[in-house]
Coordinates of C-alpha atoms and ligand atoms in Angstrom, one line a residue:
Chain T
M283 CA 97.8 99.4 55.5
I284 CA 95.6 98.7 58.0
D285 CA 92.4 99.7 57.7
Q286 CA 91.4 102.5 60.5
S287 CA 87.9 101.3 60.7
Y288 CA 89.7 98.2 63.1
N289 CA 89.2 100.2 66.4
Y290 CA 85.8 100.7 65.9
I291 CA 85.5 97.3 66.2
A292 CA 84.7 95.6 70.0
D293 CA 87.2 94.2 71.9
H294 CA 86.1 91.0 72.1
I295 CA 85.2 90.4 68.4
N296 CA 89.1 91.4 67.9
Q297 CA 90.4 88.9 69.9
L298 CA 88.1 86.5 68.5
Q299 CA 90.3 84.1 66.3
P300 CA 89.1 83.4 62.7
S301 CA 87.9 80.0 62.1
G302 CA 91.1 78.1 60.4
I303 CA 88.7 76.5 58.6
R304 CA 88.4 79.6 56.5
R305 CA 92.4 79.1 56.2
F306 CA 92.0 76.4 54.4
F307 CA 89.0 77.2 52.3
D308 CA 91.6 79.7 50.4
L309 CA 94.5 77.6 49.8
A310 CA 92.2 75.2 48.7
S311 CA 89.5 77.0 46.4
K312 CA 92.4 79.0 44.0
M313 CA 93.2 75.6 42.7
E314 CA 92.1 73.3 40.4
N315 CA 91.6 69.7 40.6
V316 CA 91.0 69.3 44.1
I317 CA 89.6 66.1 45.2
S318 CA 87.8 67.9 48.3
L319 CA 87.5 65.8 51.4
G320 CA 87.0 68.7 53.4
V321 CA 83.7 69.5 53.1
G322 CA 81.5 69.8 55.9
E323 CA 78.2 68.7 54.3
P324 CA 75.8 65.9 52.4
D325 CA 76.4 65.7 49.0
F326 CA 73.3 65.0 48.1
V327 CA 71.1 67.0 46.9
T328 CA 68.0 67.4 49.8
P329 CA 65.2 64.9 48.2
W330 CA 62.7 66.6 45.5
N331 CA 60.3 66.0 48.0
V332 CA 61.2 68.3 49.8
I333 CA 61.9 70.7 47.3
E334 CA 58.9 70.3 45.8
A335 CA 56.9 71.1 48.9
S336 CA 58.7 74.1 49.4
Y337 CA 58.3 75.0 46.0
H338 CA 54.5 74.5 46.4
S339 CA 54.8 76.2 49.6
L340 CA 55.3 79.2 47.9
E341 CA 53.1 79.2 45.0
Q342 CA 50.2 79.2 47.6
G343 CA 51.6 82.7 48.5
Y344 CA 53.1 80.8 52.2
T345 CA 55.4 83.7 52.2
A346 CA 54.5 85.6 55.3
Y347 CA 56.6 85.2 59.3
T348 CA 55.7 81.9 61.3
A349 CA 55.1 82.2 64.7
N350 CA 58.2 83.3 66.2
A351 CA 59.0 79.3 67.6
G352 CA 58.0 78.2 64.3
L353 CA 54.9 76.6 62.0
L354 CA 52.5 74.8 65.0
E355 CA 52.2 72.3 62.2
L356 CA 56.0 71.6 62.2
R357 CA 56.4 71.8 65.4
Q358 CA 53.7 69.1 65.6
E359 CA 54.6 67.4 63.8
L360 CA 58.9 67.6 65.1
S361 CA 57.4 66.4 68.3
R362 CA 55.9 63.0 66.8
F363 CA 59.4 62.6 65.2
L364 CA 61.3 63.4 68.3
E365 CA 58.5 59.9 70.2
K366 CA 59.2 57.8 67.8
Q367 CA 62.3 57.9 66.3
Y368 CA 64.1 59.1 69.6
H369 CA 61.4 58.5 72.4
V370 CA 61.8 61.7 73.9
A371 CA 58.6 63.7 74.5
Y372 CA 58.3 66.9 73.8
R373 CA 55.2 69.5 74.2
P374 CA 54.8 71.5 70.8
E375 CA 53.4 74.1 72.2
D376 CA 56.2 75.2 74.5
Q377 CA 59.4 73.0 74.6
L378 CA 60.2 72.8 70.9
L379 CA 62.1 76.1 69.1
I380 CA 62.6 76.0 65.2
T381 CA 65.9 77.9 64.5
V382 CA 67.7 79.2 62.0
G383 CA 70.2 76.3 61.7
A384 CA 71.2 74.3 64.7
S385 CA 74.0 76.7 64.7
Q386 CA 71.8 79.6 65.4
A387 CA 70.3 77.4 68.5
I388 CA 73.7 77.1 70.1
D389 CA 73.8 80.2 69.5
L390 CA 70.5 81.1 71.8
A391 CA 71.3 78.2 74.1
F392 CA 74.4 79.8 75.4
R393 CA 72.9 83.1 75.3
A394 CA 69.7 81.8 77.2
I395 CA 71.8 80.5 79.8
L396 CA 75.2 81.9 80.8
N397 CA 75.7 84.3 83.3
P398 CA 79.2 86.1 82.6
G399 CA 81.5 83.9 83.2
D400 CA 79.8 80.8 84.1
E401 CA 82.0 78.2 82.6
V402 CA 81.0 75.5 79.9
L403 CA 83.3 72.7 79.4
V404 CA 83.5 71.8 75.8
I405 CA 84.8 68.5 74.7
E406 CA 87.5 68.6 72.1
P407 CA 88.0 68.3 69.1
S408 CA 85.0 69.7 68.2
F409 CA 82.8 71.6 66.3
V410 CA 84.6 74.9 65.3
S411 CA 81.2 76.9 66.4
Y412 CA 80.9 75.7 69.9
V413 CA 84.2 77.8 72.0
P414 CA 82.7 81.5 69.7
A415 CA 79.5 80.7 70.4
I416 CA 79.9 80.4 74.3
K417 CA 82.2 83.9 74.7
L418 CA 80.0 85.9 72.1
A419 CA 77.5 84.5 75.3
G420 CA 80.0 86.1 77.9
G421 CA 80.5 82.5 78.9
E422 CA 83.7 80.5 79.6
P423 CA 84.9 77.7 77.8
V424 CA 87.2 74.9 79.8
I425 CA 88.4 72.5 77.2
V426 CA 88.5 69.0 78.0
E427 CA 90.2 66.4 75.9
A428 CA 88.7 62.9 74.1
T429 CA 91.9 61.4 72.9
E430 CA 91.8 58.8 70.5
Q431 CA 93.4 56.2 73.1
H432 CA 90.4 56.2 74.4
A433 CA 88.5 56.3 70.5
F434 CA 87.9 60.0 70.9
K435 CA 85.4 58.9 73.2
V436 CA 85.3 61.6 76.4
Q437 CA 86.0 60.2 79.5
P438 CA 83.9 60.8 82.6
E439 CA 87.0 61.4 85.1
D440 CA 88.1 64.3 83.3
I441 CA 84.9 65.9 82.7
E442 CA 84.3 65.2 87.0
R443 CA 87.8 67.1 87.2
A444 CA 87.6 69.6 84.6
I445 CA 84.2 71.4 87.1
T446 CA 84.6 74.1 88.7
G447 CA 81.8 76.4 91.5
K448 CA 81.3 78.4 88.2
T449 CA 80.6 75.6 85.9
K450 CA 76.9 75.9 83.9
A451 CA 76.9 73.4 81.3
I452 CA 77.9 70.3 79.5
L453 CA 78.3 71.0 75.6
I454 CA 78.5 66.9 74.3
C455 CA 77.6 66.0 70.0
S456 CA 77.3 62.4 69.1
P457 CA 78.3 61.6 66.7
N458 CA 80.8 64.0 67.0
N459 CA 82.1 66.0 64.5
P460 CA 85.2 66.5 63.2
T461 CA 85.6 62.9 64.8
G462 CA 83.1 60.7 63.9
A463 CA 83.4 59.2 67.7
A464 CA 79.7 58.3 69.1
L465 CA 79.0 57.4 72.4
N466 CA 76.5 54.5 73.3
K467 CA 73.7 54.8 76.0
E468 CA 76.6 53.5 78.7
E469 CA 78.5 56.3 78.2
L470 CA 76.3 59.4 77.7
A471 CA 74.2 58.0 81.6
A472 CA 77.8 58.5 83.0
I473 CA 78.2 61.7 81.7
G474 CA 74.6 62.6 82.6
Q475 CA 75.0 61.1 86.8
I476 CA 77.9 63.9 86.8
A477 CA 75.4 66.6 85.6
Q478 CA 73.1 65.5 88.0
R479 CA 75.7 65.3 90.9
H480 CA 76.9 69.1 89.8
D481 CA 73.7 70.6 89.2
L482 CA 74.5 71.0 85.5
I483 CA 72.6 71.4 82.1
V484 CA 74.2 69.3 79.3
V485 CA 74.0 70.9 75.9
S486 CA 73.5 68.4 73.7
D487 CA 74.1 68.6 69.8
E488 CA 72.6 65.7 68.1
I489 CA 72.4 67.2 64.7
Y490 CA 74.1 63.5 63.3
A491 CA 71.8 61.1 65.5
D492 CA 70.7 59.6 62.2
L493 CA 74.3 59.2 60.8
L494 CA 74.7 56.4 63.3
Y495 CA 76.1 53.7 61.3
D496 CA 76.5 49.9 63.3
E497 CA 73.9 50.9 66.6
P498 CA 70.7 53.0 67.3
F499 CA 71.1 56.4 68.9
T500 CA 70.4 57.2 72.3
S501 CA 68.9 61.0 72.7
F502 CA 70.7 62.6 75.8
A503 CA 67.2 63.3 76.6
A504 CA 66.3 60.1 76.9
I505 CA 68.5 59.0 79.5
P506 CA 66.3 58.7 82.5
N507 CA 65.9 62.2 84.5
M508 CA 67.9 64.4 82.0
Q509 CA 65.2 65.5 80.1
E510 CA 64.6 68.3 82.7
R511 CA 68.4 69.3 82.6
T512 CA 69.0 68.4 78.1
I513 CA 69.1 71.1 75.8
L514 CA 68.5 69.0 72.8
I515 CA 70.1 70.4 69.6
S516 CA 69.6 69.1 66.0
G517 CA 68.3 70.4 62.7
F518 CA 68.2 69.3 59.3
S519 CA 71.0 69.9 57.5
K520 CA 73.0 66.5 57.5
A521 CA 70.6 63.8 57.9
F522 CA 67.9 65.7 55.3
A523 CA 70.8 67.4 53.4
M524 CA 69.4 70.4 53.8
T525 CA 72.8 73.0 54.6
G526 CA 71.6 75.3 53.1
W527 CA 67.7 75.5 53.5
R528 CA 68.9 76.8 57.2
L529 CA 66.6 74.7 59.9
G530 CA 67.6 73.4 62.8
Y531 CA 65.3 73.1 66.8
A532 CA 66.0 73.0 69.8
A533 CA 64.1 71.0 72.3
A534 CA 64.1 71.9 76.0
P535 CA 62.2 72.5 79.3
K536 CA 59.2 75.4 79.2
A537 CA 61.5 77.6 81.0
I538 CA 64.7 77.4 78.8
I539 CA 62.5 77.2 74.9
E540 CA 60.9 80.7 76.4
A541 CA 64.2 82.3 77.3
M542 CA 65.8 80.7 74.3
T543 CA 62.5 82.0 72.1
K544 CA 62.3 85.7 73.7
I545 CA 65.9 86.1 72.7
H546 CA 64.7 84.5 69.0
Q547 CA 61.6 86.7 68.7
Y548 CA 63.9 90.5 69.1
T549 CA 67.0 88.9 66.6
I550 CA 65.5 86.6 64.3
M551 CA 61.8 87.2 64.5
C552 CA 61.1 83.4 62.9
A553 CA 63.5 80.5 60.6
P554 CA 62.3 81.2 57.3
T555 CA 59.1 79.8 56.2
M556 CA 59.6 78.3 53.2
A557 CA 62.4 76.5 54.9
Q558 CA 60.2 75.2 57.2
Y559 CA 57.0 73.8 54.8
G560 CA 60.6 71.9 53.2
A561 CA 61.4 70.4 57.1
L562 CA 57.7 69.5 57.4
E563 CA 58.0 67.4 54.2
A564 CA 61.4 65.9 55.4
L565 CA 59.4 64.6 58.9
R566 CA 56.3 63.5 57.0
N567 CA 58.1 61.3 53.9
G568 CA 61.6 62.0 54.1
Q569 CA 62.9 58.6 56.3
D570 CA 63.5 56.7 52.9
S571 CA 65.6 59.3 51.6
V572 CA 67.3 59.3 55.0
I573 CA 68.0 55.4 55.1
E574 CA 69.7 55.1 51.6
M575 CA 71.9 57.9 52.2
K576 CA 73.1 56.4 55.6
T577 CA 73.5 53.4 53.8
S578 CA 75.6 54.9 50.9
Y579 CA 77.3 56.7 54.0
R580 CA 78.2 53.6 55.8
Q581 CA 79.3 52.0 53.0
R582 CA 81.7 54.9 51.9
R583 CA 83.0 55.1 55.6
N584 CA 84.1 51.6 55.6
Y585 CA 85.9 52.0 52.2
V586 CA 87.8 55.1 53.4
V587 CA 88.5 53.7 57.0
R588 CA 90.1 50.5 55.8
T589 CA 92.1 52.3 53.0
L590 CA 93.5 54.7 55.2
Q591 CA 94.5 51.9 57.4
D592 CA 96.0 49.6 54.7
I593 CA 98.1 53.0 53.1
G594 CA 99.2 52.9 57.0
F595 CA 97.3 55.5 59.0
P596 CA 96.2 54.5 62.8
C597 CA 92.3 55.5 62.0
H598 CA 89.4 54.1 63.8
L599 CA 85.9 53.0 62.4
P600 CA 84.0 56.6 63.5
G601 CA 80.4 55.4 65.0
G602 CA 78.4 57.8 63.2
A603 CA 79.1 61.0 61.2
F604 CA 80.5 61.5 57.6
Y605 CA 84.4 61.9 58.5
V606 CA 87.1 59.7 60.2
F607 CA 89.8 61.0 61.6
P608 CA 93.3 59.8 60.8
S609 CA 96.8 60.3 62.4
I610 CA 99.2 61.5 60.8
K611 CA 101.7 61.4 63.6
G612 CA 104.0 59.3 61.7
T613 CA 104.3 61.2 59.0
G614 CA 106.3 63.7 61.5
L615 CA 104.7 66.8 60.2
T616 CA 102.0 69.0 62.1
S617 CA 98.8 68.4 61.2
E618 CA 98.9 71.9 59.0
Q619 CA 101.7 70.7 57.1
F620 CA 100.2 67.5 56.6
A621 CA 97.3 69.3 55.0
E622 CA 99.2 72.4 53.4
R623 CA 101.3 69.5 51.3
L624 CA 99.1 66.8 50.5
L625 CA 96.7 70.0 48.9
D626 CA 100.0 71.5 46.9
E627 CA 101.4 68.0 46.0
Q628 CA 98.3 65.6 45.5
K629 CA 95.2 68.2 45.2
V630 CA 93.4 66.3 48.2
A631 CA 91.7 69.1 50.3
V632 CA 91.5 67.5 53.7
V633 CA 91.1 70.0 57.0
P634 CA 93.5 70.2 59.7
G635 CA 92.8 68.9 63.1
H636 CA 94.1 71.3 65.5
V637 CA 91.0 74.0 63.8
F638 CA 88.9 72.3 65.7
G639 CA 91.2 72.4 68.7
K640 CA 94.4 71.9 70.5
S641 CA 93.7 68.1 70.8
G642 CA 92.9 68.0 67.1
E643 CA 97.1 68.1 66.5
G644 CA 98.1 65.3 64.7
Y645 CA 95.4 64.4 62.9
V646 CA 93.2 65.4 60.0
R647 CA 89.7 65.2 59.1
C648 CA 88.3 63.4 55.7
S649 CA 84.8 63.7 55.1
Y650 CA 83.8 61.1 53.0
A651 CA 80.7 63.0 51.7
T652 CA 81.8 63.0 48.8
S653 CA 81.2 60.3 45.5
M654 CA 82.5 57.2 45.5
Q655 CA 85.1 57.9 42.2
Q656 CA 85.9 61.0 43.8
L657 CA 87.1 58.7 47.0
T658 CA 89.0 56.1 45.1
E659 CA 90.4 58.8 43.5
A660 CA 91.6 60.5 46.9
M661 CA 92.9 57.6 48.0
K662 CA 95.4 57.0 44.9
R663 CA 96.8 60.1 45.5
I664 CA 97.2 60.5 49.5
R665 CA 98.9 56.0 49.0
R666 CA 101.4 58.3 46.4
F667 CA 101.5 61.8 49.1
M668 CA 102.7 58.8 51.6
E669 CA 105.1 57.5 49.5
Q670 CA 107.5 60.3 50.5
F671 CA 107.1 58.7 54.2
N672 CA 108.4 55.3 54.0
Chain G
M268 CA 68.4 36.2 49.9
E269 CA 70.4 36.9 52.6
Q270 CA 71.3 40.9 53.8
K271 CA 74.4 40.9 52.6
E272 CA 74.0 39.8 48.7
I273 CA 70.9 42.5 48.5
E274 CA 73.4 45.3 49.8
L275 CA 76.4 43.6 47.2
L276 CA 73.0 44.1 44.1
Q277 CA 72.5 48.1 45.4
I278 CA 75.9 48.9 45.1
L279 CA 76.6 46.8 41.6
E280 CA 73.8 47.9 40.2
K281 CA 74.6 52.2 41.0
N282 CA 78.1 51.7 39.8
G283 CA 79.4 48.0 37.7
R284 CA 82.8 49.5 37.5
L285 CA 84.0 49.6 41.0
S286 CA 86.9 46.5 41.7
T287 CA 86.4 43.1 43.9
E288 CA 88.6 44.9 46.3
T289 CA 86.9 48.5 47.2
I290 CA 83.3 46.9 47.5
A291 CA 84.2 44.3 49.9
K292 CA 86.1 47.1 52.0
M293 CA 82.9 49.2 51.4
M294 CA 80.9 46.2 52.8
E295 CA 83.3 45.0 55.5
L296 CA 83.9 41.6 53.5
T297 CA 87.2 40.1 52.0
A298 CA 87.4 40.1 48.2
E299 CA 86.9 36.6 47.8
E300 CA 83.5 36.6 49.8
V301 CA 82.5 39.0 47.1
E302 CA 83.6 37.5 44.6
L303 CA 82.0 34.4 45.2
M304 CA 79.0 36.6 46.6
M305 CA 79.0 37.7 42.6
K306 CA 79.7 34.3 41.0
K307 CA 76.3 32.9 43.0
L308 CA 73.9 35.7 41.4
E309 CA 75.3 35.4 38.3
E310 CA 75.0 31.7 38.6
E311 CA 71.8 32.1 39.4
C312 CA 70.7 34.9 36.7
T313 CA 70.4 37.7 39.5
I314 CA 72.7 39.7 38.2
L315 CA 72.6 39.2 34.4
G316 CA 75.0 41.6 33.1
Y317 CA 77.4 44.7 33.3
S318 CA 76.5 47.0 31.3
T319 CA 77.0 51.0 30.7
L320 CA 74.5 54.0 30.1
V321 CA 75.3 55.2 27.4
N322 CA 73.8 58.6 25.9
W323 CA 74.4 58.2 22.4
A324 CA 72.5 62.2 21.8
K325 CA 75.9 62.9 22.5
V326 CA 77.6 60.7 19.7
L327 CA 77.1 62.9 16.8
K328 CA 78.0 60.5 13.8
D329 CA 74.9 58.3 15.4
E330 CA 71.7 59.0 14.9
R331 CA 69.6 56.0 16.3
V332 CA 66.0 56.8 16.8
T333 CA 64.2 55.0 20.0
A334 CA 60.6 53.4 19.7
M335 CA 57.9 52.3 22.6
I336 CA 55.3 50.4 20.6
E337 CA 52.4 49.1 22.6
V338 CA 50.7 45.9 21.2
K339 CA 47.5 44.2 21.3
V340 CA 48.1 40.7 20.9
T341 CA 45.7 37.6 21.5
P342 CA 46.7 35.0 24.3
T343 CA 47.7 31.4 22.9
R344 CA 46.2 28.8 24.2
G345 CA 48.7 27.0 26.9
A346 CA 51.1 29.7 26.2
G347 CA 49.5 32.9 27.4
F348 CA 51.4 35.6 26.5
D349 CA 54.7 34.1 26.5
H350 CA 55.2 32.7 23.5
V351 CA 54.3 35.8 21.8
A352 CA 56.2 37.2 23.9
E353 CA 59.1 35.7 23.3
R354 CA 58.9 36.0 19.2
I355 CA 59.0 39.5 19.3
Y356 CA 61.6 39.6 21.6
R357 CA 64.1 37.8 20.2
F358 CA 64.5 40.3 17.8
P359 CA 68.1 41.7 18.5
E360 CA 66.7 45.3 17.5
V361 CA 63.8 45.0 20.6
K362 CA 65.5 46.3 23.7
A363 CA 62.7 45.9 25.7
L364 CA 59.4 43.7 26.1
Y365 CA 57.3 44.3 28.9
L366 CA 53.6 42.2 29.9
M367 CA 51.6 45.4 31.3
S368 CA 47.8 45.5 32.5
G369 CA 45.5 48.3 31.4
A370 CA 44.8 49.0 27.4
Y371 CA 47.1 47.1 26.2
D372 CA 49.3 43.8 26.5
L373 CA 53.1 43.8 25.4
S374 CA 55.2 47.4 25.8
I375 CA 57.9 47.1 23.4
T376 CA 61.0 49.4 23.4
I377 CA 62.6 48.9 20.3
E378 CA 65.7 50.2 18.7
G379 CA 66.6 51.2 15.2
Q380 CA 69.0 53.5 12.7
T381 CA 65.7 54.7 10.9
M382 CA 62.9 55.9 11.5
M383 CA 61.9 53.7 7.8
E384 CA 64.1 50.4 9.7
I385 CA 61.5 51.0 12.8
S386 CA 58.2 50.9 10.7
R387 CA 59.8 48.2 8.8
F388 CA 59.6 46.3 11.6
V389 CA 56.5 47.0 12.7
S390 CA 54.8 46.2 9.3
D391 CA 57.0 42.9 8.4
K392 CA 57.8 41.6 11.5
L393 CA 55.2 42.5 14.2
S394 CA 52.1 42.8 12.8
T395 CA 52.3 39.8 10.8
L396 CA 51.8 37.9 13.7
D397 CA 49.4 35.6 14.7
S398 CA 48.7 36.8 17.9
V399 CA 48.6 40.6 17.0
V400 CA 46.2 42.6 16.7
S401 CA 46.5 46.1 16.7
T402 CA 50.1 48.6 17.2
V403 CA 50.4 52.1 17.8
T404 CA 54.2 53.5 17.6
H405 CA 55.4 56.1 19.8
F406 CA 59.2 57.7 18.8
V407 CA 61.0 58.6 21.4
L408 CA 62.4 62.8 21.2
K409 CA 64.3 63.2 23.8
K410 CA 65.7 61.1 26.5
Y411 CA 65.5 62.9 29.9
K412 CA 66.4 60.0 32.7
H413 CA 66.7 56.5 31.8
D414 CA 66.9 53.5 34.3
G415 CA 67.2 56.6 37.4
I416 CA 70.0 58.0 35.6
V417 CA 69.0 62.2 34.4
F418 CA 71.3 62.8 31.3
D419 CA 71.8 66.2 31.7
K420 CA 75.6 66.8 33.4
R421 CA 74.3 69.4 35.4
D422 CA 73.0 67.4 37.9
D423 CA 76.0 66.3 38.2
Q424 CA 77.7 69.1 39.4
D425 CA 79.1 69.7 43.2
K426 CA 77.2 72.7 44.2
R427 CA 78.8 72.9 47.5
M428 CA 81.8 74.9 48.2
M429 CA 85.7 73.6 48.9
V430 CA 85.6 73.7 52.7
T431 CA 83.2 73.9 54.9
P432 CA 82.9 73.4 58.9
Ligands
PLP44 C1 78.0 69.4 65.4 C2 77.9 70.3 64.2 N1 76.5 71.4 64.8 C3 76.0 72.0 64.1 C4 76.5 72.5 63.0 C5 75.9 72.8 62.7 O1 74.5 73.3 61.8 P1 73.3 73.8 60.7 O2 73.6 73.9 59.5 O3 71.9 73.3 61.0 O4 73.3 75.4 61.5 C6 77.4 71.4 62.1 C7 77.9 72.0 61.1 O5 78.8 71.4 60.2 C8 78.3 70.7 62.5 O6 78.8 70.1 62.4

């Protein structure tokens, strides 16, 4: 029976597709003994000092709202952190906004800058929220594909080709979810030149900045002359293993932060206070934990990539995040079929690449944020699964 | 020490059961290189063994008791504390022995099948040593955490959802 209340829903929401991830979650969670490589979050629990600091803030009765933009103390600490880690200078008073995860910062950024019909270039395969966030803000996502041929790094020519008179912004994410691809300074600078030439805003999702394994991270805002047109988005979820705390931030020129804060003020008021106190401790004393987690991710990345290559998957070595994105084209299956059969036959959950955009077809996302014990077992099962295709 | 050796030690300290092949992949080395490195570290006694952390409280038939003993000693001329330390750590029931700063000198961790066995060790073997001045014995009632590992397995549960963006 069709639920009559369907008619009450706004047309543009009815037209919005639910995320393909959801379907896989439903399938996988009905089964037992599944090893999941489908989780897009750290397997670590938040460092204890962070938990303890938040705990303490509650004990002390810090249970009220904070300033709309977030605790000034947290913004001050964040300002120092951004300067020290990424060599970008943002004023705590009017260039930083504490949000409910990077997710909210993405939403705010597009709502703040897009007029109806404005186009935003989205590099795919990409995180599942980008396209809906742009649409919900009244914008038009325009897809630019980053292909395996170039190690999933977007090519400046392809960006250039997608630009029209209506293009307002480019959205980039490096290191990337789901491919793990990371752009270096030169590659970022090439995008910067295009942005400058066409006067575009660059929304840079840098949530995996601290999980870059083989080279130092370059923030897009650190590219000369780019800070004035960059909305830097990041958060505490990945590097500090704080996904459930729902805390992120945006750093941008004053007028943009003001506009975002205006929306934030009326829709959210402020990010959760106890989470902000935890984040303060994370910024002050969390670096050792980050480094330890990062070392462990790097080792697991190396193990998974080399094992998948041994099994016979073409798989590039991703620079960062905690995902590998092997090609499954050799099996003749679609990524959906591959993921379903792997789950069904060997009880390993991966995410089919097409949920991250059309160009993700032919690949699956495997997250290596799970224990070595689980990973070695998962690799055994995948090897067994692949025997039928030889 | 070379960076790679330190990385190997850190991997092994966390999990001594990973195969050489797996470790090699994790470290971007060949299996032979890892073998050689382990051999070297064993020979120079940097790696002293590969043991398993057991929660004996789970083994019903096993009722062993653990005690920590604080010992004050008079150091011997020429050998300092080392001589008396050796006299103590040679006993197989002594699981750990440390020289301490502060109010006492040696800290012993000892395991026995019964409390009696441990008290007999203190009265017959330990207190009778010439250099031992005094001892204080503390029995362990419950182990929560040992060598960085929390014994409560609830800690190990994966609390994440099966598939997330
Ligand atoms: C690329 C990317 N951006 C943003 C987010 C959302 O992060 P947060 O938890 O801060 O909302 C994720 C989480 O999966 C992500 O992968």
